[in-house]
JSON list of C-alpha atoms and ligand atoms in Angstrom, two decimals:
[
{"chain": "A", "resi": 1, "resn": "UNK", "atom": "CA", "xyz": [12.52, 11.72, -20.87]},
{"chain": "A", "resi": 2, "resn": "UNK", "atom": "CA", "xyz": [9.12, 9.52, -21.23]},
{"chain": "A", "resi": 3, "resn": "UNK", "atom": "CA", "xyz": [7.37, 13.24, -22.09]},
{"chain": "A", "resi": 4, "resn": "UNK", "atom": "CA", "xyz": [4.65, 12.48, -19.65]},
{"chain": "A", "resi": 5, "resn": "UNK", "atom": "CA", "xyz": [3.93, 13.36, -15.90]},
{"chain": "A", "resi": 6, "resn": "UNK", "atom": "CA", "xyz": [4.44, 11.53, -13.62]},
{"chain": "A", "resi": 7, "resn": "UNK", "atom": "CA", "xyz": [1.88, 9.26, -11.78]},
{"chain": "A", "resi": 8, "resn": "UNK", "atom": "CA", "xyz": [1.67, 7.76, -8.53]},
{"chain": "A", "resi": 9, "resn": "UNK", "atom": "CA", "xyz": [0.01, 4.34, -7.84]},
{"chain": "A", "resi": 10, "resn": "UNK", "atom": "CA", "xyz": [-0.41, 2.28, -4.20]},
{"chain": "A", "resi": 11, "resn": "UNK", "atom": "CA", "xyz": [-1.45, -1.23, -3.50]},
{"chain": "A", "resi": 12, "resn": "UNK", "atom": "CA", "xyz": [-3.21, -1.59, -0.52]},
{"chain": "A", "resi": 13, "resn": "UNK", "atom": "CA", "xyz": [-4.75, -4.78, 0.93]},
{"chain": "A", "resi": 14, "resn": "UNK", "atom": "CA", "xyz": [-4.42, -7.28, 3.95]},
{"chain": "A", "resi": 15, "resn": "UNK", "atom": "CA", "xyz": [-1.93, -9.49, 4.82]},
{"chain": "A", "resi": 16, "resn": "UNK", "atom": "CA", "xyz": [-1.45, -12.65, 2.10]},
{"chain": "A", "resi": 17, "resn": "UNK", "atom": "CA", "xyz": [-3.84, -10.80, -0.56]},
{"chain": "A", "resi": 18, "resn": "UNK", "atom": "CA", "xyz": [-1.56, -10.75, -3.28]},
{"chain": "A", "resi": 19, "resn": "UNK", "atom": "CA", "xyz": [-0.16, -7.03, -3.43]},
{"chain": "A", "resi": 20, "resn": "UNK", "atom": "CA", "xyz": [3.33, -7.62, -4.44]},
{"chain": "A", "resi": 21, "resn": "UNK", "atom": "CA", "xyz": [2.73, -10.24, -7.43]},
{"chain": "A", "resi": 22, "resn": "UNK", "atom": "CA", "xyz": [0.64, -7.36, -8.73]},
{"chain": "A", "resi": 23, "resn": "UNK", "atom": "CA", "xyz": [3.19, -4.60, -8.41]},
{"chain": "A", "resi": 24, "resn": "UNK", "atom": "CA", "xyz": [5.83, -7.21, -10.26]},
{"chain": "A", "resi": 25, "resn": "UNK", "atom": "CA", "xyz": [2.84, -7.61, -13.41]},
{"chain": "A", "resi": 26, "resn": "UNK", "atom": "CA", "xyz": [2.10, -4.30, -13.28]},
{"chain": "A", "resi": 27, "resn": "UNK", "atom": "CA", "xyz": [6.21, -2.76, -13.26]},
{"chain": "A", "resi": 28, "resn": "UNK", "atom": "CA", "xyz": [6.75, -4.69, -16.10]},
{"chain": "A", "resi": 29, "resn": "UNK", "atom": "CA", "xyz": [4.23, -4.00, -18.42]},
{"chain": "A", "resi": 30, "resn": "UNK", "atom": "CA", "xyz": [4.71, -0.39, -17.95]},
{"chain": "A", "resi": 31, "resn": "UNK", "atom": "CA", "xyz": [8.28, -0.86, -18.74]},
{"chain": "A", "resi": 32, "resn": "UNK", "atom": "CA", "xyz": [8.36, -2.72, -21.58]},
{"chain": "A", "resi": 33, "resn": "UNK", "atom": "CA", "xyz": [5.91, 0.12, -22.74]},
{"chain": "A", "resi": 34, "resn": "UNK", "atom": "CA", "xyz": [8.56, 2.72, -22.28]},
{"chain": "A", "resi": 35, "resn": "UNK", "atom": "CA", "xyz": [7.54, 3.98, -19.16]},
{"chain": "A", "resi": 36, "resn": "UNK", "atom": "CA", "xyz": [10.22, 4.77, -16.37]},
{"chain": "A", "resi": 37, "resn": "UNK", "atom": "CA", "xyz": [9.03, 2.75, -13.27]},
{"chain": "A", "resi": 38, "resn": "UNK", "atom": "CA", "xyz": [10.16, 2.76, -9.40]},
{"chain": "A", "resi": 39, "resn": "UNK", "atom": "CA", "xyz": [8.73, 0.03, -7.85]},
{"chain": "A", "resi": 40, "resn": "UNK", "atom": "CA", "xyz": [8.87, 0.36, -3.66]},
{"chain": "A", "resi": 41, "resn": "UNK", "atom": "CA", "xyz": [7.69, -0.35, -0.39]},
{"chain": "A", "resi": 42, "resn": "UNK", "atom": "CA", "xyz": [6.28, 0.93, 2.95]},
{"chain": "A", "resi": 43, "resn": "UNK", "atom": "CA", "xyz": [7.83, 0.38, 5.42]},
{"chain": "A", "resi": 44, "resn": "UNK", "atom": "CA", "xyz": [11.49, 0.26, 4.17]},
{"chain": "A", "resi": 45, "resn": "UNK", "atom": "CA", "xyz": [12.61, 1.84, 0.62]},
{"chain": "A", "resi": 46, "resn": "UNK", "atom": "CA", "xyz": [15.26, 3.96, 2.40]},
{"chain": "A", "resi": 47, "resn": "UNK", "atom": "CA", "xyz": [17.86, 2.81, 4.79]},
{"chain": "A", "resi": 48, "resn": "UNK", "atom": "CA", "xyz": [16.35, 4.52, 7.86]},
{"chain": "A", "resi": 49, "resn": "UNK", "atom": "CA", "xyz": [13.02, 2.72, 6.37]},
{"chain": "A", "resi": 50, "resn": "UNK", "atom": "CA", "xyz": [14.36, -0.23, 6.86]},
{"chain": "A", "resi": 51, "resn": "UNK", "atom": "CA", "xyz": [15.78, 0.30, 10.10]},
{"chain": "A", "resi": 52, "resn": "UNK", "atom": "CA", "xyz": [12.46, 1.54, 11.23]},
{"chain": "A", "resi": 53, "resn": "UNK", "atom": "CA", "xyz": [10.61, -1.21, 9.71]},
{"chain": "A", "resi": 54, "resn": "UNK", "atom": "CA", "xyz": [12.79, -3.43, 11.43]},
{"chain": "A", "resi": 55, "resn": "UNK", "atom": "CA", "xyz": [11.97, -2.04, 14.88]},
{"chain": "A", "resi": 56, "resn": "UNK", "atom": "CA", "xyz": [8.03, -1.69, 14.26]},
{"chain": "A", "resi": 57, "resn": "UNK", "atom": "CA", "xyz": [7.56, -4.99, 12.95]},
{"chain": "A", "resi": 58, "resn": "UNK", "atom": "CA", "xyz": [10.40, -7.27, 14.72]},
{"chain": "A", "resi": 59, "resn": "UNK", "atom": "CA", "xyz": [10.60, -5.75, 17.65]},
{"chain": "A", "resi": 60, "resn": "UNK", "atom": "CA", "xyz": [8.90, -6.53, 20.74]},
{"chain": "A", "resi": 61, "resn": "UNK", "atom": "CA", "xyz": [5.58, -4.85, 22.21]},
{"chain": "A", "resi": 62, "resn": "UNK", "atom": "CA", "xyz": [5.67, -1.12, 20.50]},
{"chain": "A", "resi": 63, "resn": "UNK", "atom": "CA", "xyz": [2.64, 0.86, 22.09]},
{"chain": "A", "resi": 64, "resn": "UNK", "atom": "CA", "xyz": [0.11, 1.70, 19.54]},
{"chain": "A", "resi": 65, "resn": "UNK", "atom": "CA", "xyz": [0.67, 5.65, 19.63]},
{"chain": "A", "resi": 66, "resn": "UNK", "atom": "CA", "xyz": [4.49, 5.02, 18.61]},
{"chain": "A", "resi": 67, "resn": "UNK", "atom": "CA", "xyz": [3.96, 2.17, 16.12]},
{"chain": "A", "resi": 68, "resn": "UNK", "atom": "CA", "xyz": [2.01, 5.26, 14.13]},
{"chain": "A", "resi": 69, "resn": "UNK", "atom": "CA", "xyz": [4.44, 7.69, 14.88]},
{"chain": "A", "resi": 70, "resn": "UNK", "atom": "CA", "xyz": [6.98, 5.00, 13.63]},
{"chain": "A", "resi": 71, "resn": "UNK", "atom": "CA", "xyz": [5.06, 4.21, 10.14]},
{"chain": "A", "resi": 72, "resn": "UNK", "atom": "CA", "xyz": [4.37, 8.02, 9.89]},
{"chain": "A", "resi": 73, "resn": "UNK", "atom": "CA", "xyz": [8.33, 9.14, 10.06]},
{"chain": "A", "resi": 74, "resn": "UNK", "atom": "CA", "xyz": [8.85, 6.18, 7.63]},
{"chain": "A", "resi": 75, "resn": "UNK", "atom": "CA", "xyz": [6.56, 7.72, 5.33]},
{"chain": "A", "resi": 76, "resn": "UNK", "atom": "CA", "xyz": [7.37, 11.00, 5.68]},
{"chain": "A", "resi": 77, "resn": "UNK", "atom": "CA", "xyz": [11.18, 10.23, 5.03]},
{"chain": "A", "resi": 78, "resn": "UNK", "atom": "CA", "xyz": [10.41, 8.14, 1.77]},
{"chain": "A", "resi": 79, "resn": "UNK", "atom": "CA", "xyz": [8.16, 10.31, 0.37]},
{"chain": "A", "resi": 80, "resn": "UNK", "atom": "CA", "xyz": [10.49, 13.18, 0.72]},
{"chain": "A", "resi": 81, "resn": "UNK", "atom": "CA", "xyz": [13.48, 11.05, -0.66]},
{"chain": "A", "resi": 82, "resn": "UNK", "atom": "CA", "xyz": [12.04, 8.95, -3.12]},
{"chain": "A", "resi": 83, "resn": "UNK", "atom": "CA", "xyz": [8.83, 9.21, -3.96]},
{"chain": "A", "resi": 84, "resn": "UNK", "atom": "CA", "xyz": [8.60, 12.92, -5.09]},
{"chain": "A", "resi": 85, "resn": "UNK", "atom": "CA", "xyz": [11.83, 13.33, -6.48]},
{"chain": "A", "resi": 86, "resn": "UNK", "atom": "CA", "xyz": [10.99, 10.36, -8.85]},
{"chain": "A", "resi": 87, "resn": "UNK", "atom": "CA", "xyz": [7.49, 11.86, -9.91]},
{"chain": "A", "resi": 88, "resn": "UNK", "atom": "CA", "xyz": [9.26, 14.85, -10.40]},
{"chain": "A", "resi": 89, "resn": "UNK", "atom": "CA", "xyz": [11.34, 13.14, -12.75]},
{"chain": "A", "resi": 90, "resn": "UNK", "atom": "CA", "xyz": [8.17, 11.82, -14.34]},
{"chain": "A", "resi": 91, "resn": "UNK", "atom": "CA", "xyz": [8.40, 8.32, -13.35]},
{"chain": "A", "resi": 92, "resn": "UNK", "atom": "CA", "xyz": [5.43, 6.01, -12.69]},
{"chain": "A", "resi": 93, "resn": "UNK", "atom": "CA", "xyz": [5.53, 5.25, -9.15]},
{"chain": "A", "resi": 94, "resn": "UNK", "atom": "CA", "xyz": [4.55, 1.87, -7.76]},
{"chain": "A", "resi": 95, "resn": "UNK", "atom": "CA", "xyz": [3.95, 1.64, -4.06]},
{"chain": "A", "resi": 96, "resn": "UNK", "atom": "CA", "xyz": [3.56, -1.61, -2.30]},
{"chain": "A", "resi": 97, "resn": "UNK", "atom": "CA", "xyz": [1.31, 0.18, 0.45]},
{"chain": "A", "resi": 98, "resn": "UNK", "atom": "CA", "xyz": [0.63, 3.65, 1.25]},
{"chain": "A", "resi": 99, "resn": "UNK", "atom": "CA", "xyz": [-1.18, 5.89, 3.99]},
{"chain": "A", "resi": 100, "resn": "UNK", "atom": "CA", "xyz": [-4.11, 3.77, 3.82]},
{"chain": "A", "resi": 101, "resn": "UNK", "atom": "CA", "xyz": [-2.22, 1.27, 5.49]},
{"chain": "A", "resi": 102, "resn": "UNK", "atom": "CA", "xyz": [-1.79, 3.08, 8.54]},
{"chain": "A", "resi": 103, "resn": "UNK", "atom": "CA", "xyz": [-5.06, 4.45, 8.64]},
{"chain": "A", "resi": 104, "resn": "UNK", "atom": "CA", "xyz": [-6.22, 0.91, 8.17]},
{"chain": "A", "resi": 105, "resn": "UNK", "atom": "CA", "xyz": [-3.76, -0.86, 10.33]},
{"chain": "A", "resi": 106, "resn": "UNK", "atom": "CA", "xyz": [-3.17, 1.92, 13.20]},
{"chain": "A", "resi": 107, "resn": "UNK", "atom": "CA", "xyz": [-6.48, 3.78, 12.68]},
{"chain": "A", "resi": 108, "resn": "UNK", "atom": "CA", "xyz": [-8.58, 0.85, 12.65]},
{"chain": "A", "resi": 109, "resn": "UNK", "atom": "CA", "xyz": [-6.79, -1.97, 13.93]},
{"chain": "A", "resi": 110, "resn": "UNK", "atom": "CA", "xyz": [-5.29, -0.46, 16.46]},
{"chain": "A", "resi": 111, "resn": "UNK", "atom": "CA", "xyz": [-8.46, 1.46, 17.79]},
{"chain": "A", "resi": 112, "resn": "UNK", "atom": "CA", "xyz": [-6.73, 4.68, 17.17]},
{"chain": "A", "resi": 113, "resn": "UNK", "atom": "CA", "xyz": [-9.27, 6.73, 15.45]},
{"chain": "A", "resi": 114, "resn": "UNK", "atom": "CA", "xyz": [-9.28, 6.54, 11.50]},
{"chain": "A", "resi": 115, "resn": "UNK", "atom": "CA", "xyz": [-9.62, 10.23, 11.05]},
{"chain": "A", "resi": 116, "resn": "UNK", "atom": "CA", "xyz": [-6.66, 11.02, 13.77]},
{"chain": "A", "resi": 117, "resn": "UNK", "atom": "CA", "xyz": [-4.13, 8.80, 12.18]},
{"chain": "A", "resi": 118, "resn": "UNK", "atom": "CA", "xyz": [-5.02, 10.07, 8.72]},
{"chain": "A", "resi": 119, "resn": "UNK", "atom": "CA", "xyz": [-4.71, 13.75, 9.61]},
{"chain": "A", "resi": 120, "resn": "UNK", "atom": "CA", "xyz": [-1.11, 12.51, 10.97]},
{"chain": "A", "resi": 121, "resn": "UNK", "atom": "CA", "xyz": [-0.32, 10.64, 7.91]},
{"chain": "A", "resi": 122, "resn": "UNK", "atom": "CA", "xyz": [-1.12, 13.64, 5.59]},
{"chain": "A", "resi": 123, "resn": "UNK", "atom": "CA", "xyz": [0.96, 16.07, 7.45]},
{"chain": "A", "resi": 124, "resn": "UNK", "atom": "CA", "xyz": [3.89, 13.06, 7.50]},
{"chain": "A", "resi": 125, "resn": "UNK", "atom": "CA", "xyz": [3.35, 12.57, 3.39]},
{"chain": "A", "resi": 126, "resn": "UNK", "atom": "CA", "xyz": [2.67, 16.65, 2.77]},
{"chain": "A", "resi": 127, "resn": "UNK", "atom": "CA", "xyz": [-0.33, 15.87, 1.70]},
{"chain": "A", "resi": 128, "resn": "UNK", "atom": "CA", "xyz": [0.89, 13.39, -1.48]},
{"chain": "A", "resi": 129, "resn": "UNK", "atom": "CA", "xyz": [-2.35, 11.57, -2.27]},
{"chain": "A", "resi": 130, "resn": "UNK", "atom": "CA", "xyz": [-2.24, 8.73, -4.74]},
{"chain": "A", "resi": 131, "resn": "UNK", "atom": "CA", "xyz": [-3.62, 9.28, -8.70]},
{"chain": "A", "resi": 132, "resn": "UNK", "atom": "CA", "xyz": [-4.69, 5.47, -8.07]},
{"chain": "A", "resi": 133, "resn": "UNK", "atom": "CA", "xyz": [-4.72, 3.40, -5.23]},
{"chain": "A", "resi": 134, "resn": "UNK", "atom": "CA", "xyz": [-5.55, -0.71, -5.92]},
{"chain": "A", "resi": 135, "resn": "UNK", "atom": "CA", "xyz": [-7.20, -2.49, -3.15]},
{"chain": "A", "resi": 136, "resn": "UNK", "atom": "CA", "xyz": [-6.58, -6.25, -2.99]},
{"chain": "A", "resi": 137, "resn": "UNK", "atom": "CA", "xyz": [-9.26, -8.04, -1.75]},
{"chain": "A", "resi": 138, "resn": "UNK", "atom": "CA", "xyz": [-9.09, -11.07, 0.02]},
{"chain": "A", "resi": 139, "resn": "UNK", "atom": "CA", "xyz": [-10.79, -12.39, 3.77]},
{"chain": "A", "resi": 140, "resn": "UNK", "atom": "CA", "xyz": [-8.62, -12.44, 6.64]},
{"chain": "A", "resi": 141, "resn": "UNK", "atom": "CA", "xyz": [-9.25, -16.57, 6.28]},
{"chain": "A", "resi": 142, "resn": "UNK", "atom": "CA", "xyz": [-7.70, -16.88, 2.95]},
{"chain": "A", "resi": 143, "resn": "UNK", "atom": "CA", "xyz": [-5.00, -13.96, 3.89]},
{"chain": "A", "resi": 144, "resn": "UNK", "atom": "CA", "xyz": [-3.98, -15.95, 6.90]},
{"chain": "A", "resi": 145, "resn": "UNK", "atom": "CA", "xyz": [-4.03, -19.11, 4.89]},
{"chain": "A", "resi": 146, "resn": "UNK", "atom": "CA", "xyz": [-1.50, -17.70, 2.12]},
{"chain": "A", "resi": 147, "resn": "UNK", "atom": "CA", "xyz": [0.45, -16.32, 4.87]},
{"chain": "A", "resi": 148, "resn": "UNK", "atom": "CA", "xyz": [1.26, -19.48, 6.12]},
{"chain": "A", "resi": 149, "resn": "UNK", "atom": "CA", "xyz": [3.76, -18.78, 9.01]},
{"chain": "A", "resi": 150, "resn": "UNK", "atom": "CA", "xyz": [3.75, -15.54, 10.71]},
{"chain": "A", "resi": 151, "resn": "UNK", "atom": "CA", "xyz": [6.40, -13.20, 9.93]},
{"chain": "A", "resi": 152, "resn": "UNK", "atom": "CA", "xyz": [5.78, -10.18, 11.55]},
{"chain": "A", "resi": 153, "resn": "UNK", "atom": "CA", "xyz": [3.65, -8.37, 14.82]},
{"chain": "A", "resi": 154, "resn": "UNK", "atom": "CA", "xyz": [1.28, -7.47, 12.43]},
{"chain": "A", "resi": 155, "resn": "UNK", "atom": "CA", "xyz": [0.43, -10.23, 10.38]},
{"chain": "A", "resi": 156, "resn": "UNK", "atom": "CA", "xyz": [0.04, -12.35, 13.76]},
{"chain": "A", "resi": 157, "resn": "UNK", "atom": "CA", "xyz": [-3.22, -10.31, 15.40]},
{"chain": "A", "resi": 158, "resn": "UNK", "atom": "CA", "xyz": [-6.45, -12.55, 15.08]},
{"chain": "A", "resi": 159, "resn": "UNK", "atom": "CA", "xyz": [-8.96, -12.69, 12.01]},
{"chain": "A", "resi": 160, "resn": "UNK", "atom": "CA", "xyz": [-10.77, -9.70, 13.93]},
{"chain": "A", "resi": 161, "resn": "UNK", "atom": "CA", "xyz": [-8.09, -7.34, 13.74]},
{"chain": "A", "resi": 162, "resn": "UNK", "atom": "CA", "xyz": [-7.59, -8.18, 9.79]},
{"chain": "A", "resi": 163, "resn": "UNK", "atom": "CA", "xyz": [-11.36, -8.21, 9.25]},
{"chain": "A", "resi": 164, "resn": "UNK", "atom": "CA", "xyz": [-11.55, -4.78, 10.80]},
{"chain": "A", "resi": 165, "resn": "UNK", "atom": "CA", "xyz": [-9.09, -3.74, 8.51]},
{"chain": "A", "resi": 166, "resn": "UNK", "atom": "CA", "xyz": [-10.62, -5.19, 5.31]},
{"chain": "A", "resi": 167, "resn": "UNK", "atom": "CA", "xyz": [-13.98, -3.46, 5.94]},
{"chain": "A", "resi": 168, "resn": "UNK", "atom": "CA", "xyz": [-11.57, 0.07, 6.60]},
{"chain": "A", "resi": 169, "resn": "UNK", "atom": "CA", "xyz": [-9.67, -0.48, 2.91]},
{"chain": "A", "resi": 170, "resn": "UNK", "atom": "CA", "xyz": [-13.45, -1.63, 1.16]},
{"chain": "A", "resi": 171, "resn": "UNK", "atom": "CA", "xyz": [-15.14, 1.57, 3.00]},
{"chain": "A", "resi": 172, "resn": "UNK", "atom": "CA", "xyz": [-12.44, 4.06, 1.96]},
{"chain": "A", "resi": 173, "resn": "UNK", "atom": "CA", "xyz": [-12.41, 2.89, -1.79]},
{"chain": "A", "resi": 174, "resn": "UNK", "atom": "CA", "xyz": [-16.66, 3.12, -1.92]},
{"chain": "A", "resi": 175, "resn": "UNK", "atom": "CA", "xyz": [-16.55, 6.09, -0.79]},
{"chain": "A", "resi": 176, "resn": "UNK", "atom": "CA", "xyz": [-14.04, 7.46, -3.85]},
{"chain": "A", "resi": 177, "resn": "UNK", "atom": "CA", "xyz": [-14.60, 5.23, -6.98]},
{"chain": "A", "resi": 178, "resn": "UNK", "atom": "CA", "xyz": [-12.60, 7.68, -9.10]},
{"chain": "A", "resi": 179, "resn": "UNK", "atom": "CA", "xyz": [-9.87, 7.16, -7.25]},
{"chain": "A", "resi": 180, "resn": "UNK", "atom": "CA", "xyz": [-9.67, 3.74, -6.09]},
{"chain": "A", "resi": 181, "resn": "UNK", "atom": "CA", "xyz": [-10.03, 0.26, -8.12]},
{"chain": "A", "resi": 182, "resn": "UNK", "atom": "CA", "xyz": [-10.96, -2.69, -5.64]},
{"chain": "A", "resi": 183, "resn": "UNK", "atom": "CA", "xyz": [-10.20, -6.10, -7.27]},
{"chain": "A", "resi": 184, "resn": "UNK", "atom": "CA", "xyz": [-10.82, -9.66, -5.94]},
{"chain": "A", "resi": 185, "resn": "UNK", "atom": "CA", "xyz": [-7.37, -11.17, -4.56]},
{"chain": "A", "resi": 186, "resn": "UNK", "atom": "CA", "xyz": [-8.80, -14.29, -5.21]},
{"chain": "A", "resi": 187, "resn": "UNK", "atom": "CA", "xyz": [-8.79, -14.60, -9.02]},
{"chain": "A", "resi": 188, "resn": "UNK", "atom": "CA", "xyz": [-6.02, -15.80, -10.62]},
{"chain": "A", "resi": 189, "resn": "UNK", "atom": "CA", "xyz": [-3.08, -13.07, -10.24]},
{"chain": "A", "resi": 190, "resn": "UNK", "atom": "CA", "xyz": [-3.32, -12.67, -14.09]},
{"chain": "A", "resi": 191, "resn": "UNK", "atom": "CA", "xyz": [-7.11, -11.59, -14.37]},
{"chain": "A", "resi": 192, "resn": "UNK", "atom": "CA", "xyz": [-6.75, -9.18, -11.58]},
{"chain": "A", "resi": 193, "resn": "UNK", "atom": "CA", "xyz": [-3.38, -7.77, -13.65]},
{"chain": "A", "resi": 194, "resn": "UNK", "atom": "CA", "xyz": [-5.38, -7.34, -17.04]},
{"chain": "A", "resi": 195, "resn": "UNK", "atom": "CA", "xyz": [-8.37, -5.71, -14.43]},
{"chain": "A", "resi": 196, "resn": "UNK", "atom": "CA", "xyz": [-5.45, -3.37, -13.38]},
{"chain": "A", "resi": 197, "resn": "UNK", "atom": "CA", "xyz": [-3.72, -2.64, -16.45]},
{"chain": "A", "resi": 198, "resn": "UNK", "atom": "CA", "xyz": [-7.28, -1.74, -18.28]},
{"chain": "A", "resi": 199, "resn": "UNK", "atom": "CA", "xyz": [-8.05, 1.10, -15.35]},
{"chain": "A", "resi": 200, "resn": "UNK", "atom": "CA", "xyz": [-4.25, 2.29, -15.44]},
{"chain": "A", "resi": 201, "resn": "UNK", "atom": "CA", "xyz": [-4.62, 2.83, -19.35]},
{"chain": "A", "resi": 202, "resn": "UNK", "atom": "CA", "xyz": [-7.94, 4.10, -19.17]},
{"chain": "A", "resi": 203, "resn": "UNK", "atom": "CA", "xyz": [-6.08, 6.86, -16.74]},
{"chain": "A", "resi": 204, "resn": "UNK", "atom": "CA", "xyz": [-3.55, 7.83, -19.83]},
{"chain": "A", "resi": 205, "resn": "UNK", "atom": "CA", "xyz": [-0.38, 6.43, -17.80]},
{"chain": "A", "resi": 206, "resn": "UNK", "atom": "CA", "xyz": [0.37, 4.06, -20.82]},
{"chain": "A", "resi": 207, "resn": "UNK", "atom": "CA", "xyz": [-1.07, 3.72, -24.44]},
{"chain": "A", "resi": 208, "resn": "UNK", "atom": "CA", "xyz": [-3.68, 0.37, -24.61]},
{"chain": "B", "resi": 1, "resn": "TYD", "atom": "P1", "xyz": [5.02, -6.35, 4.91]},
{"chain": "B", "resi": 1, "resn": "TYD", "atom": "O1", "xyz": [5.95, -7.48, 5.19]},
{"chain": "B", "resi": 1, "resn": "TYD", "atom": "O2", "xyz": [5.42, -5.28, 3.97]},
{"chain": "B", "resi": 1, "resn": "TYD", "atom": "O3", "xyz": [3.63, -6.93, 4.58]},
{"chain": "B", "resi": 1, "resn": "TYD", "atom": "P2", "xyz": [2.95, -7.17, 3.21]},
{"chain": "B", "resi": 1, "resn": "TYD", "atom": "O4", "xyz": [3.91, -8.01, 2.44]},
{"chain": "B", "resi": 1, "resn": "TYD", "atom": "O5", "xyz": [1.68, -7.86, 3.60]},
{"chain": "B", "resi": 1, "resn": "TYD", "atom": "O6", "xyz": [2.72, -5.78, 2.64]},
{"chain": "B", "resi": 1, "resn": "TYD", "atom": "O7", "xyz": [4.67, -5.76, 6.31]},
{"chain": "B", "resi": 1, "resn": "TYD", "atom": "C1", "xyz": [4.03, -4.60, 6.45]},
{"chain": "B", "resi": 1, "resn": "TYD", "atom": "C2", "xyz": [3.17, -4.70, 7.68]},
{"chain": "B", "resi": 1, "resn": "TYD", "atom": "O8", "xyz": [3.09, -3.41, 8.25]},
{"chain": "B", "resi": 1, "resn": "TYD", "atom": "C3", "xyz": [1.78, -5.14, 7.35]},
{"chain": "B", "resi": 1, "resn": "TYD", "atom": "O9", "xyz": [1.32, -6.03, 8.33]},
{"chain": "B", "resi": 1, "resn": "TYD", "atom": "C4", "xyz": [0.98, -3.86, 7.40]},
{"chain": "B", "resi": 1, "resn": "TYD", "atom": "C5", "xyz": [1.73, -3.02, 8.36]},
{"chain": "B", "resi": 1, "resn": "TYD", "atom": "N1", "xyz": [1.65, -1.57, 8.14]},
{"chain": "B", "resi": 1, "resn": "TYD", "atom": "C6", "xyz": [1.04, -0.78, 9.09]},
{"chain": "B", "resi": 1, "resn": "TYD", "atom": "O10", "xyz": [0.54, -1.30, 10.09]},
{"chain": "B", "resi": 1, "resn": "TYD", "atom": "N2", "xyz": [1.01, 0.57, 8.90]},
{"chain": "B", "resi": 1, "resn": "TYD", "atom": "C7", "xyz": [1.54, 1.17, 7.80]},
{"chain": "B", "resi": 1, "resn": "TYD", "atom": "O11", "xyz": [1.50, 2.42, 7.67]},
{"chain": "B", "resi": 1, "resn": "TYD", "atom": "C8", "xyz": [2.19, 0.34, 6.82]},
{"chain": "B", "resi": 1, "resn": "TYD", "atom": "C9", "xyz": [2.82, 0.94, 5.61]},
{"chain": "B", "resi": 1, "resn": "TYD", "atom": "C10", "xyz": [2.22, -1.04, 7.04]}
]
């Protein structure tokens, strides 16, 4: 028992900015604090995840209305799986993206109407909102040049798809400072850690 609640986190950003490396830092400070951490990902995290992340992002042409349906049942299985049974358990859950993704990425991106997909994505998740969610800032230059080669449908749209997204992620997090921490994915990974670590202490979730 860690005799706390437990807290959910998501990283959110573009393509290339970083998110992962900052889940890693993060994960294991909070262990080797005594916290009890699941560190996972969206899409994937569950073995129909990854079968659906497998068809939505290696798969040929998927029309925009069922690539959101397709994220959405992803989330909605993980969530009910393994996110809430391990906050239940009062673990510190670290997502490597979360709703905002798809609101971003479908809503945005995809011309699908922000508020639409996030009405769909709330009724997928049961309404599980983050404590904290991290944005990780970078242009869609500097994302695409970390990217290197394309992997996926996604990451291969042009710099307007990714810059539509970027100004979706940096709108959302204005507009709720209590509950979003926006950091610059182009500092060195361990400034924007420390940057991280000081809001997620400041929160209670670990003792400074
Ligand atoms: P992934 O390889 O996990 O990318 P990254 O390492 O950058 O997080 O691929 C996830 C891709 O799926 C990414 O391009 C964003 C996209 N995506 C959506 O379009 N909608 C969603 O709901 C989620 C979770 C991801």
């Amino acid at each position: 028992m860690t005799g706390r609640d437990g807290v959910f986190i998501a990283f959110e950003g573009g393509d290339g900015a970083g998110k992962s490396t900052q889940v890693r830092l993060l994960a294991e400070v909070l262990r080797a604090r005594g916290r009890e951490v699941l560190v996972t990902r969206q899409p994937g995290g569950t073995p129909l995840g990854a079968a659906i992340r497998d068809l939505v992002l290696h798969g040929d042409h998927v029309s925009p209305r069922a690539e959101a349906l397709l994220f959405a049942a992803d989330k909605a299985h993980h969530v009910d799986l393994v996110i809430r049974p391990a906050l239940a358990a009062g673990q510190v859950v670290l997502t490597d993206r979360y709703t905002d993704s798809s609101v971003a990425y479908q809503g945005a991106g995809r011309d699908l109407g922000a508020d639409e997909v996030h009405d769909l994505q709330m009724w997928a998740v049961d309404g599980l909102v983050p404590d904290l969610t991290v944005v990780v800032d970078v242009s869609p230059e500097e994302g695409r040049r970390r990217r290197g080669e394309v992997h996926d449908r996604l990451e291969a749209e042009a710099d307007a798809f990714h810059a539509s997204i970027r100004e979706h992620f940096l709108a959302v997090a204005r507009g709720n400072p209590q509950r979003y921490l926006v950091v610059d994915g182009t500092r060195p990974p361990e400034e924007i850690h420390a940057e991280v670590l000081a809001r997620v202490e400041a929160a209670g979730v670990v003792d400074p």
